[in-house]
XYZ file of C-alpha atoms in Angstrom:
584
model
C -21.286 3.551 36.799
C -23.115 4.948 33.769
C -24.124 2.632 30.971
C -21.644 4.284 28.614
C -18.646 3.942 30.954
C -16.297 1.074 30.160
C -15.487 -1.262 33.050
C -11.766 -0.988 32.482
C -10.629 -4.310 33.937
C -9.826 -7.852 32.916
C -10.828 -10.757 35.171
C -11.672 -8.253 37.866
C -8.191 -6.702 37.894
C -7.837 -3.011 37.192
C -5.608 -2.075 34.270
C -3.274 0.855 34.605
C -4.036 2.882 31.514
C -1.228 4.570 29.615
C -3.122 7.837 29.893
C -3.081 7.628 33.699
C 0.443 9.010 33.394
C -1.233 12.250 32.269
C -4.139 12.195 34.690
C -3.237 10.731 38.089
C -1.573 12.494 41.015
C -1.102 16.047 42.174
C 1.836 16.625 39.836
C -0.490 16.058 36.879
C -2.886 18.823 37.872
C -1.523 21.118 35.093
C -2.050 18.356 32.531
C -5.614 17.802 33.759
C -6.257 21.528 33.512
C -5.131 21.527 29.874
C -7.240 18.448 29.123
C -10.325 20.187 30.495
C -9.467 23.173 28.307
C -9.816 21.026 25.166
C -13.504 20.555 25.898
C -13.197 16.824 25.183
C -13.028 16.018 28.909
C -16.047 17.351 30.819
C -15.664 16.061 34.390
C -13.824 13.744 36.718
C -15.694 10.707 35.371
C -14.464 11.508 31.861
C -10.934 11.818 33.208
C -11.096 8.187 34.343
C -12.008 6.835 30.901
C -9.577 5.507 28.283
C -8.187 8.179 25.968
C -8.514 7.080 22.329
C -6.659 8.765 19.495
C -8.305 9.035 16.091
C -5.405 9.240 13.663
C -7.215 10.737 10.681
C -5.784 11.517 7.256
C -8.428 13.970 6.104
C -7.086 16.390 3.481
C -9.168 18.265 0.943
C -6.977 17.707 -2.131
C -7.212 13.907 -1.981
C -10.576 12.478 -3.152
C -9.902 9.305 -1.179
C -9.779 11.389 1.997
C -12.201 14.270 1.458
C -14.973 12.457 3.346
C -12.874 11.364 6.332
C -13.663 14.524 8.315
C -17.325 13.454 8.459
C -16.468 9.802 9.143
C -14.297 10.868 12.075
C -17.373 12.417 13.698
C -19.155 9.082 13.324
C -16.190 7.394 15.006
C -16.040 9.925 17.858
C -19.657 9.362 18.803
C -19.191 5.586 18.751
C -16.121 5.846 20.996
C -18.004 8.051 23.468
C -20.958 5.675 23.444
C -18.564 2.798 24.203
C -17.048 4.607 27.185
C -13.936 6.257 25.786
C -12.805 9.818 25.153
C -11.829 10.478 21.518
C -9.107 12.915 20.462
C -8.688 13.437 16.726
C -5.429 14.437 15.054
C -4.430 14.508 11.405
C -1.567 13.395 9.198
C -0.456 14.660 5.822
C -1.527 12.877 2.642
C -0.206 12.862 -0.914
C -2.463 12.058 -3.865
C -0.286 10.086 -6.280
C -2.498 10.844 -9.266
C -2.256 14.583 -8.669
C 1.473 14.396 -7.845
C 2.143 12.320 -10.978
C 4.485 13.497 -13.711
C 6.258 16.333 -11.887
C 8.590 16.824 -8.923
C 5.711 16.244 -6.506
C 5.850 12.506 -7.177
C 9.261 12.418 -5.511
C 7.538 13.274 -2.235
C 4.968 10.484 -2.387
C 6.876 7.477 -1.066
C 8.908 9.618 1.389
C 5.602 10.889 2.804
C 5.073 7.371 4.191
C 7.952 7.917 6.622
C 6.635 11.370 7.620
C 3.214 9.856 8.372
C 4.736 7.054 10.460
C 6.908 9.509 12.379
C 4.062 11.992 12.938
C 1.652 9.324 14.178
C 4.312 7.879 16.488
C 4.975 11.360 17.853
C 1.331 12.112 18.618
C 0.560 8.682 20.078
C 3.554 8.580 22.386
C 3.726 12.276 23.253
C 0.154 12.157 24.537
C 0.292 8.576 25.808
C -3.017 7.431 24.350
C -4.560 4.155 25.500
C -5.749 3.114 22.044
C -5.846 4.317 18.455
C -8.394 4.243 15.662
C -6.418 4.743 12.449
C -8.336 6.210 9.479
C -6.245 6.009 6.285
C -7.281 5.354 2.711
C -4.872 6.144 -0.111
C -1.515 4.851 -1.186
C 1.237 5.799 1.318
C -1.065 6.751 4.157
C -2.217 3.220 4.957
C 1.281 1.696 5.178
C 2.593 4.752 7.016
C -0.049 4.329 9.691
C 0.527 0.558 9.864
C 4.221 1.261 10.413
C 3.310 3.622 13.256
C 0.979 1.048 14.795
C 3.709 -1.584 14.752
C 6.268 0.878 16.119
C 4.154 2.207 19.022
C 2.397 -1.122 19.695
C -0.625 0.545 21.299
C -3.961 -1.326 20.956
C -5.286 -0.239 17.566
C -7.920 -0.854 14.920
C -7.886 0.364 11.320
C -10.796 1.497 9.186
C -10.114 3.021 5.794
C -12.238 5.446 3.788
C -13.240 2.898 1.141
C -13.187 2.853 -2.666
C -15.044 5.271 -4.940
C -17.767 4.170 -7.297
C -16.624 3.059 -10.722
C -16.820 5.637 -13.473
C -18.039 5.117 -17.015
C -15.976 4.846 -20.169
C -17.855 7.328 -22.405
C -16.867 5.440 -25.561
C -17.550 1.820 -24.595
C -19.993 2.346 -21.730
C -17.963 -0.060 -19.585
C -16.790 0.635 -16.046
C -13.813 2.992 -15.896
C -11.144 3.830 -13.325
C -8.204 6.209 -13.097
C -6.052 3.818 -15.136
C -8.587 4.222 -17.970
C -7.868 7.951 -17.828
C -4.110 7.512 -18.063
C -4.490 5.153 -21.021
C -6.852 7.645 -22.670
C -4.040 10.212 -22.457
C -1.761 7.791 -24.305
C -4.433 7.236 -26.944
C -4.928 10.999 -27.350
C -1.204 11.671 -27.729
C -0.959 8.986 -30.415
C -3.924 10.404 -32.363
C -6.298 7.574 -31.510
C -8.657 9.813 -29.519
C -9.830 13.376 -30.031
C -9.840 16.176 -27.441
C -13.620 16.065 -26.953
C -13.496 12.412 -25.910
C -10.504 13.050 -23.647
C -12.363 15.813 -21.789
C -15.393 13.545 -21.405
C -13.128 10.892 -19.909
C -11.811 13.458 -17.407
C -15.312 14.198 -16.197
C -16.636 10.645 -15.883
C -13.968 8.190 -14.721
C -13.733 9.385 -11.078
C -17.337 10.106 -10.047
C -17.174 10.226 -6.235
C -15.067 10.423 -3.111
C -13.010 7.376 -2.194
C -9.887 5.592 -3.334
C -9.668 4.865 -7.070
C -11.994 2.035 -8.035
C -9.488 -0.551 -9.284
C -7.008 -2.869 -7.572
C -4.472 -0.117 -7.188
C -2.209 0.459 -4.185
C -4.833 2.002 -1.886
C -7.404 -0.750 -2.327
C -4.686 -3.399 -2.262
C -3.413 -2.209 1.129
C -6.912 -1.699 2.547
C -7.839 -5.245 1.526
C -4.604 -6.665 2.917
C -5.436 -5.143 6.305
C -8.366 -7.570 6.480
C -6.053 -10.508 5.885
C -3.542 -9.155 8.394
C -6.309 -8.903 10.976
C -5.910 -5.176 11.732
C -9.217 -4.205 10.077
C -12.753 -5.580 10.133
C -14.261 -7.681 7.331
C -15.280 -5.714 4.201
C -12.916 -2.857 5.037
C -11.306 -3.166 1.613
C -14.444 -3.071 -0.527
C -17.413 -1.272 1.090
C -17.962 1.895 -0.973
C -16.737 5.195 0.498
C -20.021 7.109 0.601
C -22.279 4.223 1.618
C -24.174 3.655 4.840
C -22.307 0.369 5.068
C -19.017 2.302 5.300
C -20.417 4.483 8.102
C -21.518 1.417 10.033
C -18.075 -0.134 9.482
C -16.547 3.001 11.048
C -18.888 2.659 14.067
C -17.979 -1.008 14.475
C -14.269 -0.258 14.200
C -14.543 2.522 16.781
C -16.300 0.196 19.195
C -13.685 -2.459 18.500
C -10.909 -0.111 19.607
C -12.448 -0.193 23.067
C -12.410 -4.001 22.891
C -8.708 -4.273 22.005
C -7.834 -1.714 24.690
C -9.810 -3.596 27.325
C -8.260 -6.911 26.280
C -4.791 -5.471 25.707
C -4.583 -6.814 22.145
C -1.651 -5.028 20.542
C -0.558 -4.678 16.909
C 2.499 -6.880 17.307
C 0.275 -9.618 18.753
C -1.396 -9.642 15.336
C 1.467 -8.600 12.987
C 3.335 -11.926 13.092
C 5.282 -13.709 10.370
C 2.143 -15.748 9.707
C 0.103 -12.553 9.328
C 2.421 -11.281 6.601
C 2.234 -14.664 4.875
C -1.554 -14.358 4.874
C -1.416 -10.777 3.618
C 0.617 -11.826 0.618
C -1.607 -14.847 0.031
C -4.566 -12.488 -0.387
C -2.365 -10.212 -2.490
C -1.595 -13.107 -4.817
C -5.235 -14.180 -4.969
C -6.305 -10.631 -5.957
C -3.338 -9.593 -8.107
C -2.621 -6.527 -6.001
C -0.355 -3.568 -6.647
C 3.389 -4.128 -6.869
C 3.690 -1.459 -4.167
C 2.373 -3.933 -1.608
C 5.773 -5.616 -1.767
C 7.512 -2.389 -0.804
C 5.043 -1.502 1.934
C 4.674 -4.979 3.405
C 8.429 -5.264 3.862
C 8.498 -1.847 5.541
C 5.674 -2.747 7.953
C 7.333 -6.077 8.774
C 10.545 -4.193 9.524
C 8.716 -1.991 12.052
C 7.029 -5.032 13.587
C 10.394 -6.758 14.041
C 9.378 -9.583 11.701
C 12.116 -10.884 9.368
C 10.579 -10.967 5.887
C 12.029 -10.964 2.378
C 11.018 -10.922 -1.265
C 11.923 -14.614 -1.418
C 9.222 -15.293 1.192
C 6.763 -13.560 -1.132
C 7.682 -15.810 -4.057
C 7.093 -18.874 -1.888
C 3.584 -17.626 -1.095
C 2.968 -16.966 -4.805
C 3.938 -20.531 -5.696
C 1.082 -22.050 -3.699
C -1.652 -19.413 -3.967
C -4.205 -19.459 -6.816
C -5.135 -16.249 -8.617
C -8.898 -15.950 -8.013
C -9.953 -12.342 -8.654
C -8.651 -10.334 -11.594
C -9.607 -6.718 -10.965
C -9.113 -3.476 -12.930
C -6.734 -2.576 -14.503
C -6.252 -6.282 -15.259
C -9.965 -6.759 -16.089
C -13.227 -4.821 -16.392
C -14.215 -5.576 -12.777
C -13.939 -2.899 -10.077
C -13.899 -2.964 -6.282
C -17.676 -2.497 -6.248
C -17.995 -5.678 -8.294
C -15.715 -7.482 -5.822
C -17.794 -6.246 -2.874
C -21.039 -7.391 -4.462
C -19.424 -10.750 -5.270
C -18.622 -11.372 -1.592
C -15.685 -9.084 -0.899
C -12.374 -9.999 0.649
C -14.045 -12.428 3.116
C -15.261 -14.582 0.221
C -11.735 -14.723 -1.224
C -10.187 -15.499 2.165
C -12.768 -18.217 2.736
C -11.701 -19.867 -0.511
C -8.093 -19.797 0.680
C -9.143 -21.271 4.031
C -10.858 -24.106 2.155
C -7.695 -24.859 0.176
C -6.124 -25.778 3.477
C -2.402 -25.192 2.938
C -2.293 -21.421 2.485
C -3.686 -19.343 5.353
C -2.765 -19.608 9.012
C -6.461 -19.698 9.751
C -6.250 -19.739 13.560
C -4.466 -16.375 13.929
C -5.783 -13.686 16.257
C -7.375 -10.551 14.756
C -8.753 -7.285 16.143
C -12.204 -8.853 16.226
C -10.976 -11.185 18.966
C -11.723 -14.036 16.569
C -9.531 -15.933 14.133
C -9.330 -15.312 10.419
C -11.302 -18.501 9.823
C -14.034 -17.419 12.231
C -14.202 -13.964 10.613
C -14.892 -15.374 7.135
C -16.875 -18.502 7.949
C -19.913 -18.757 5.690
C -18.726 -15.975 3.354
C -19.325 -17.527 -0.059
C -18.778 -16.254 -3.593
C -21.861 -14.541 -5.021
C -20.570 -13.986 -8.562
C -18.074 -16.464 -9.966
C -17.266 -14.206 -12.916
C -15.723 -11.707 -10.515
C -14.276 -14.059 -7.893
C -13.332 -17.425 -9.312
C -13.698 -20.517 -7.122
C -10.769 -22.793 -6.304
C -11.930 -25.135 -9.060
C -11.466 -22.452 -11.724
C -8.591 -20.060 -10.879
C -7.099 -17.679 -13.421
C -3.861 -19.476 -12.638
C -2.547 -21.846 -10.003
C 0.047 -19.289 -8.916
C -0.364 -15.749 -7.657
C -0.726 -12.422 -9.463
C 2.658 -10.987 -8.389
C 6.168 -12.308 -9.005
C 9.635 -11.455 -7.766
C 12.183 -11.735 -10.594
C 15.887 -12.243 -10.037
C 18.827 -12.211 -12.430
C 21.965 -10.306 -13.349
C 19.943 -7.097 -13.755
C 18.259 -7.497 -10.352
C 20.490 -9.523 -8.057
C 18.414 -8.436 -5.034
C 15.093 -8.776 -6.812
C 12.462 -6.915 -8.813
C 8.653 -7.011 -8.965
C 6.080 -7.543 -11.720
C 2.297 -7.755 -11.584
C 2.269 -10.955 -13.634
C -1.510 -11.045 -13.369
C -1.571 -7.869 -15.478
C 0.444 -9.402 -18.310
C -1.231 -11.074 -21.287
C -1.405 -14.751 -20.189
C 0.004 -15.870 -23.550
C 3.297 -14.083 -22.826
C 5.603 -16.347 -20.853
C 8.945 -15.022 -22.076
C 9.695 -11.579 -23.493
C 12.864 -10.845 -25.442
C 13.735 -7.311 -26.464
C 16.461 -4.776 -27.097
C 17.236 -2.186 -24.452
C 16.540 1.498 -25.000
C 17.865 3.388 -21.974
C 16.816 6.559 -20.166
C 18.179 8.109 -17.013
C 14.896 9.770 -16.104
C 11.127 9.334 -16.260
C 10.680 12.479 -18.363
C 13.155 11.400 -21.057
C 11.397 8.034 -21.360
C 7.950 9.649 -21.718
C 9.262 11.965 -24.445
C 10.729 9.028 -26.391
C 7.507 7.032 -26.131
C 5.479 10.028 -27.275
C 7.651 10.867 -30.287
C 7.769 7.300 -31.568
C 11.404 6.583 -30.675
C 10.232 3.593 -28.646
C 9.138 0.835 -31.004
C 7.860 -2.726 -30.823
C 10.612 -5.042 -29.608
C 12.126 -2.527 -27.211
C 12.661 -2.946 -23.488
C 12.464 0.563 -22.055
C 15.034 0.925 -19.242
C 14.337 3.786 -16.809
C 16.986 4.149 -14.123
C 18.228 6.575 -11.470
C 14.610 6.731 -10.265
C 14.968 4.472 -7.211
C 14.618 5.432 -3.541
C 18.013 7.168 -3.533
C 18.301 8.034 -7.217
C 14.872 9.622 -7.736
C 15.000 10.532 -4.978
C 11.818 9.078 -3.590
C 11.240 6.243 -6.101
C 8.609 8.008 -8.252
C 5.896 6.039 -10.029
C 6.190 5.262 -13.722
C 2.483 5.255 -14.539
C 2.761 7.791 -17.354
C 5.254 5.790 -19.460
C 3.496 2.477 -18.822
C 0.104 3.992 -19.667
C 1.493 5.651 -22.794
C 2.797 2.276 -23.945
C -0.642 0.695 -23.430
C -2.437 3.672 -24.960
C -0.292 3.426 -28.105
C -1.185 -0.237 -28.534
C 2.297 -1.508 -27.590
C 1.337 -3.406 -24.437
C 2.259 -6.808 -25.877
C 5.325 -5.731 -27.837
C 7.235 -3.383 -25.507
C 8.663 -4.201 -22.090
C 9.761 -1.780 -19.379
C 12.125 -2.184 -16.448
C 12.956 0.405 -13.810
C 14.474 0.932 -10.390
C 11.500 3.210 -9.787
C 8.091 1.863 -8.938
C 4.627 1.692 -10.470
C 1.124 2.713 -9.628
C -1.209 -0.158 -8.946
C -2.851 1.018 -12.170
C 0.135 -0.204 -14.196
C -0.201 -3.387 -16.185
C 1.706 -5.009 -19.027
C 5.303 -6.273 -19.242
C 6.525 -3.840 -16.597
C 9.158 -4.772 -14.016
C 9.874 -2.355 -11.167
C 11.756 -2.064 -7.874
C 14.963 -3.311 -9.548
C 17.512 -3.726 -6.758
C 20.224 -2.692 -6.312
C 19.168 0.586 -7.924
C 21.419 2.479 -10.349
C 22.293 5.123 -7.741
C 23.575 2.361 -5.437
C 25.746 0.782 -8.135
C 23.168 -1.677 -9.412
C 23.610 -3.485 -12.708
C 20.648 -1.673 -14.251
C 23.075 1.250 -14.682
C 25.344 -0.915 -16.865
C 22.740 -1.599 -19.567
C 23.401 0.041 -22.930
C 21.124 0.720 -25.897
C 20.677 -2.381 -28.005
C 21.580 -4.881 -25.287
C 19.397 -8.023 -25.421
C 17.195 -8.563 -22.366
C 15.124 -11.627 -21.467
C 12.198 -11.440 -19.046
C 11.115 -14.996 -18.198
C 7.865 -15.035 -16.221
C 7.767 -18.817 -15.814
C 11.266 -19.024 -14.349
C 10.938 -15.656 -12.572
C 14.156 -14.325 -14.021
C 15.294 -11.150 -15.770
C 18.701 -11.089 -17.418
C 20.953 -8.973 -19.573
C 22.140 -11.413 -22.234
C 25.763 -10.337 -22.558
C 28.961 -12.058 -21.336
C 29.982 -11.546 -17.707
C 33.357 -10.278 -18.918
C 31.629 -7.416 -20.715
C 29.589 -6.600 -17.609
C 32.750 -6.562 -15.495
C 34.429 -4.196 -17.944
C 31.458 -1.846 -17.695
C 31.592 -2.026 -13.883
C 35.176 -0.820 -13.993
C 34.010 2.367 -15.702
C 30.926 2.869 -13.543
C 30.218 6.597 -12.995
C 29.832 7.875 -9.443
C 26.276 8.869 -8.571
C 25.713 12.580 -7.990
C 22.732 13.318 -5.694
C 20.018 15.367 -7.391
C 18.802 17.172 -4.248
C 21.040 19.004 -1.781
C 18.583 20.498 0.752
C 15.253 19.913 2.452
C 13.480 16.694 3.374
C 14.276 14.904 0.096
C 18.003 15.452 0.668
C 17.766 13.873 4.132
C 15.623 11.060 2.770
C 18.107 10.451 -0.052
C 20.937 10.112 2.467
C 19.088 7.740 4.806
C 16.873 5.538 2.627
C 17.562 1.827 2.155
C 17.055 -0.238 -0.987
C 13.689 -1.326 -2.386
C 14.222 -4.970 -1.443
C 14.292 -3.793 2.199
C 11.091 -1.783 1.808
C 12.823 1.564 1.237
C 12.755 2.221 4.970
C 15.029 4.812 6.530
C 18.224 3.506 8.076
C 18.196 3.113 11.827
C 20.704 4.144 14.459
C 22.991 1.110 14.134
C 23.077 1.362 10.363
C 23.980 5.032 10.470
C 26.571 4.782 13.241
C 28.157 1.492 12.204
C 27.713 1.857 8.461
C 25.758 -1.365 8.131
C 22.765 -1.984 5.914
C 21.999 -0.945 2.345
């Protein structure tokens, strides 16, 4: 046996590889002929090796993915050196920043389901033995995690990593994409001239990689470390660094380990794993989208999980790292301060948060993975003795506006604001709200209500980064609130509550709000209520208009008909739900 050929056995017993279905027996001679034709399989010895899929998300229009083509070559060589045969395939990818503010944003969240379905199709159609998943940006990471849970083939994840921080040309401080969106708000309000705006455009996103703040991509790629599906430092090692290349090599080699030891995603994706994911999320003040995606992944893994579980994790988890857009610190700062392992090690030390003895793709426990990983800069990652707060950076709010829940990045709200009272100003679309913010209709003391932008109503639950950034850019971040059945970018901060469920299109109470209605958002009690008598609400329900779908053909029409509510992760309804009419 050559030194690069894997001894594919455990305790001396041969393992029947999934791919043997394609390769063994006279009836599979045509399949073997086609495999030789690919050029990936050279001889009979190659045919005996494990077949490893590289599920890559390289696309040229997404800066977080533009470098993945080259990283896949690094992975292929490492898999060959470890005794496997790599086969690369690609998924689609949507760049939320480029899709923002037009109909393209309605395809972003639905693309998650396409990615999960496509990866499932490739993995099971070709009966791979193992998978190296290479995601990076917003919907791609959860889509691939959903596929991993669904197919349950031994898998390891390695993302493309964050970009370098840019520079704010006015202040000289670190800048990220959220800085750019807020600069647009400042320009539209006359607080910035065109020359400065153009300079912002050219400096805030200086390299390949996911945007440099704690937005959805970096949130999900960090959470994969806590889940145990990715190696340490996956969330923070910079995209174009040698460290990232070495991480790819290690992950590729680790795929061969999990295949040999038959460690499968659902062995790792347990209820305890999701608890630990959200503990890290709370400690880092991650994107509100992690709520949506985590619930969807748990659904695929067969793990019962709810937004109430998330609140329970938030209650006991300290907020240790406040990252852009909630501070000046970027993912590079977090990496240099010790990365996700240093944060997890703090949570291990607290004792009552992480399930520290869980299995991970390293073959070790979470505690073993992060042992000795200490904080190197306490300004960036606070120690347990000095948290930003004793509770986590995300909250689930309930009340008569959101009977099934809603989400706020409480870590991105001014800490002096515990309760916000305002008068509703209502819009039935993202575009109408942006226009009213821009022309000065929205004033201090308002709660902007944007509805019919949920999973079904949007359709596709578009992000509301433009209105939230315009509010910040106009200097109204402390005096204007916003609630929506749509969702936010991880770049959103301020008094912004999203994922309101049930959504307006499903008969949710957010559709009953009228201009001038008093609304109370109580962050301490985790409630959000419309302060009018129940009798008045009931009268409005009796005159509730029937929702008319906005799209009648194509993928979005099918998505609109099949999607569940945000509190269930906005997953597509399954067979039983469709046939029996159950579910949301």
